[in-house]
Amino acid sequence: MKVICPGSFDPVTLGHLDIIERAARSFDEVVVGVGRNTSKNGLFSLEDRLSMLTQACAALPNVTVDPIDGLLAEYCREHGVGAIVKGLRFASDFDYELQMAQMNKQLTGVETILLPTAAQWSFVSSTLVREIALMHGDVSTFVPDFVVTALEVQAARRSPERESGSRR
Ligand code: PNS
């Protein structure tokens, strides 16, 4: 079966990659579906997120990366995707995911499979990684090395005086 791991991936974390790798071991084909960012707090462009995911998944032969335009349920119908696979970290994830799973099922009949996140990544989110990185904290245990570099570039762009030293 072909499945999709959808998300914003802004940026991709080791928690996301754990779910993608487990899906790739369990299913024939995995599409990593990258949503367009509607939130004002988005950091990376769609092109950057697609490129980082392509690099992160390069060693997984049955995984491809694709943008999702419009409804996820419609994408699944149009591309022959049998199920949506998502990670569950804690109870509030479940409430949100259950509602989306039921809505997606109602829309086109697509099933959702929820995988418990590995305990070591249960507290990791892209939102926290962005916040820590933009305040020059260390996120190297939560994201791949090349994502650390991309985050450092973004952090330097947003506070250039830190890079060149204080001018006062
Ligand atoms: O977990 P995330 O990062 O918030 O997930 C984002 C994504 C892309 C999975 C979600 O925003 C999505 O499904 N977008 C497509 C629009 C859609 O189908 N909306 C109705 C959901 S029931």
Short mmCIF file of C-alpha atoms and ligand atoms in Angstrom, two decimals:
data_model
loop_
_atom_site.label_atom_id
_atom_site.label_comp_id
_atom_site.label_asym_id
_atom_site.label_seq_id
_atom_site.Cartn_x
_atom_site.Cartn_y
_atom_site.Cartn_z
CA MET A 1 0.00 0.00 0.00
CA LYS A 2 1.03 3.58 -0.68
CA VAL A 3 0.73 5.89 2.36
CA ILE A 4 1.37 9.56 3.06
CA CYS A 5 3.14 11.18 6.01
CA PRO A 6 1.79 14.75 5.86
CA GLY A 7 2.95 17.80 7.78
CA SER A 8 4.34 21.30 7.68
CA PHE A 9 7.89 20.12 8.52
CA ASP A 10 9.02 23.65 9.43
CA PRO A 11 11.63 22.28 9.95
CA VAL A 12 11.78 18.48 9.74
CA THR A 13 12.82 16.97 13.10
CA LEU A 14 14.27 13.60 14.12
CA GLY A 15 10.79 12.81 15.48
CA HIS A 16 9.30 13.26 12.00
CA LEU A 17 12.08 11.15 10.47
CA ASP A 18 11.46 8.34 12.96
CA ILE A 19 7.79 8.19 11.83
CA ILE A 20 8.77 8.36 8.12
CA GLU A 21 11.36 5.56 8.53
CA ARG A 22 8.90 3.35 10.39
CA ALA A 23 6.25 3.96 7.72
CA ALA A 24 8.84 3.10 5.04
CA ARG A 25 9.52 -0.24 6.77
CA SER A 26 5.82 -1.07 7.06
CA PHE A 27 4.41 0.04 3.68
CA ASP A 28 5.41 -0.35 0.01
CA GLU A 29 5.56 3.33 -0.81
CA VAL A 30 5.63 6.47 1.35
CA VAL A 31 4.95 10.02 0.17
CA VAL A 32 6.08 12.78 2.51
CA GLY A 33 3.38 15.39 1.87
CA VAL A 34 4.50 18.92 2.62
CA GLY A 35 1.72 21.41 3.36
CA ARG A 36 1.88 25.06 2.36
CA ASN A 37 2.38 27.17 5.47
CA THR A 38 -0.66 29.24 6.26
CA SER A 39 0.67 30.25 9.69
CA LYS A 40 2.34 33.65 10.13
CA ASN A 41 4.97 31.96 12.30
CA GLY A 42 6.36 29.91 9.41
CA LEU A 43 10.15 30.04 9.05
CA PHE A 44 11.16 28.11 5.93
CA SER A 45 9.70 28.47 2.43
CA LEU A 46 7.96 25.49 0.83
CA GLU A 47 10.98 25.06 -1.48
CA ASP A 48 13.38 24.96 1.49
CA ARG A 49 11.20 22.45 3.37
CA LEU A 50 10.92 20.20 0.28
CA SER A 51 14.67 20.35 -0.22
CA MET A 52 15.48 19.55 3.43
CA LEU A 53 13.07 16.59 3.41
CA THR A 54 14.48 15.28 0.13
CA GLN A 55 17.96 15.35 1.67
CA ALA A 56 16.76 13.77 4.92
CA CYS A 57 14.99 10.91 3.11
CA ALA A 58 17.64 10.30 0.43
CA ALA A 59 18.63 6.91 1.89
CA LEU A 60 15.03 5.61 1.92
CA PRO A 61 14.36 4.19 -1.59
CA ASN A 62 10.57 3.87 -1.21
CA VAL A 63 10.08 7.44 0.05
CA THR A 64 9.29 10.46 -2.15
CA VAL A 65 8.59 14.07 -1.19
CA ASP A 66 5.75 16.09 -2.69
CA PRO A 67 3.92 19.34 -1.89
CA ILE A 68 0.24 19.13 -0.93
CA ASP A 69 -1.87 21.72 -2.70
CA GLY A 70 -5.39 21.88 -1.34
CA LEU A 71 -7.07 19.18 0.68
CA LEU A 72 -5.02 16.24 1.93
CA ALA A 73 -7.96 13.86 1.44
CA GLU A 74 -8.24 14.93 -2.23
CA TYR A 75 -4.49 14.47 -2.71
CA CYS A 76 -4.89 10.90 -1.41
CA ARG A 77 -7.75 10.17 -3.80
CA GLU A 78 -5.96 11.65 -6.81
CA HIS A 79 -2.65 9.88 -6.11
CA GLY A 80 -3.90 6.44 -5.02
CA VAL A 81 -2.79 6.89 -1.40
CA GLY A 82 -4.46 4.29 0.84
CA ALA A 83 -3.77 5.78 4.26
CA ILE A 84 -2.46 8.83 6.10
CA VAL A 85 0.25 8.00 8.68
CA LYS A 86 0.85 10.44 11.52
CA GLY A 87 2.80 10.42 14.79
CA LEU A 88 1.13 10.80 18.17
CA ARG A 89 3.11 12.41 20.96
CA PHE A 90 0.63 13.07 23.76
CA ALA A 91 -3.09 13.28 24.58
CA SER A 92 -3.68 16.69 22.99
CA ASP A 93 -2.21 15.39 19.70
CA PHE A 94 -4.78 12.62 19.84
CA ASP A 95 -7.75 15.00 20.14
CA TYR A 96 -6.53 17.02 17.13
CA GLU A 97 -5.59 13.98 15.04
CA LEU A 98 -8.84 12.11 15.77
CA GLN A 99 -10.92 15.04 14.51
CA MET A 100 -8.82 15.34 11.32
CA ALA A 101 -8.85 11.56 10.78
CA GLN A 102 -12.64 11.45 11.04
CA MET A 103 -13.04 14.46 8.75
CA ASN A 104 -10.65 13.04 6.14
CA LYS A 105 -12.49 9.70 6.28
CA GLN A 106 -15.77 11.51 5.76
CA LEU A 107 -14.37 13.55 2.85
CA THR A 108 -12.99 10.75 0.65
CA GLY A 109 -12.93 7.54 2.70
CA VAL A 110 -9.15 7.69 3.31
CA GLU A 111 -8.00 5.92 6.48
CA THR A 112 -5.59 7.38 9.06
CA ILE A 113 -3.02 5.30 10.96
CA LEU A 114 -1.61 6.88 14.12
CA LEU A 115 1.85 5.71 15.25
CA PRO A 116 3.05 6.43 18.79
CA THR A 117 6.11 8.68 18.60
CA ALA A 118 9.32 7.12 19.93
CA ALA A 119 9.62 8.11 23.61
CA GLN A 120 12.92 9.91 22.99
CA TRP A 121 11.23 12.38 20.62
CA SER A 122 7.90 12.81 22.43
CA PHE A 123 8.70 16.36 23.61
CA VAL A 124 10.16 17.59 20.30
CA SER A 125 8.15 19.89 18.03
CA SER A 126 9.07 22.07 15.06
CA THR A 127 7.59 25.05 16.92
CA LEU A 128 9.96 24.64 19.89
CA VAL A 129 12.92 23.92 17.60
CA ARG A 130 12.26 27.18 15.68
CA GLU A 131 11.93 29.18 18.88
CA ILE A 132 15.12 27.78 20.45
CA ALA A 133 17.15 28.12 17.23
CA LEU A 134 16.07 31.72 16.60
CA MET A 135 17.26 32.54 20.15
CA HIS A 136 20.59 30.88 19.32
CA GLY A 137 19.99 27.79 21.48
CA ASP A 138 21.36 24.34 20.66
CA VAL A 139 18.94 22.16 18.66
CA SER A 140 21.54 19.73 17.34
CA THR A 141 20.03 16.74 19.17
CA PHE A 142 16.57 17.31 17.64
CA VAL A 143 17.20 17.85 13.90
CA PRO A 144 19.67 16.60 11.25
CA ASP A 145 22.99 18.51 11.00
CA PHE A 146 22.09 20.26 7.73
CA VAL A 147 18.87 21.55 9.34
CA VAL A 148 20.95 22.97 12.22
CA THR A 149 22.97 24.88 9.61
CA ALA A 150 19.82 26.15 7.86
CA LEU A 151 18.41 27.29 11.22
CA GLU A 152 21.67 29.11 12.04
CA VAL A 153 21.40 30.99 8.74
CA GLN A 154 17.83 32.04 9.55
CA ALA A 155 18.80 33.06 13.10
CA ALA A 156 21.71 35.16 11.80
CA ARG A 157 19.42 36.86 9.24
CA ARG A 158 17.03 37.83 12.02
CA SER A 159 19.69 39.15 14.39
CA PRO A 160 22.70 40.09 12.18
CA GLU A 161 24.32 42.24 14.92
CA ARG A 162 25.03 39.06 16.88
CA GLU A 163 27.08 37.67 14.01
CA SER A 164 29.17 40.79 13.48
CA GLY A 165 29.49 41.71 17.16
CA SER A 166 27.88 44.65 18.99
CA ARG A 167 28.49 48.01 17.29
CA ARG A 168 27.54 50.10 20.33
O1 PNS B 1 0.81 18.42 11.69
P1 PNS B 1 0.77 19.66 10.86
O2 PNS B 1 2.14 20.13 10.50
O3 PNS B 1 -0.03 20.75 11.49
O4 PNS B 1 0.01 19.19 9.54
C1 PNS B 1 -0.21 20.01 8.48
C2 PNS B 1 -1.01 19.33 7.36
C3 PNS B 1 -0.33 19.65 6.06
C4 PNS B 1 -1.06 17.84 7.55
C5 PNS B 1 -2.43 19.88 7.45
O5 PNS B 1 -2.40 21.26 7.52
C6 PNS B 1 -3.28 19.49 6.26
O6 PNS B 1 -3.81 18.40 6.23
N1 PNS B 1 -3.39 20.41 5.28
C7 PNS B 1 -4.16 20.21 4.07
C8 PNS B 1 -5.51 20.93 4.15
C9 PNS B 1 -6.61 20.00 4.61
O7 PNS B 1 -6.76 18.91 4.10
N2 PNS B 1 -7.37 20.46 5.61
C10 PNS B 1 -8.46 19.72 6.18
C11 PNS B 1 -7.97 18.76 7.25
S1 PNS B 1 -9.27 17.74 7.87
#
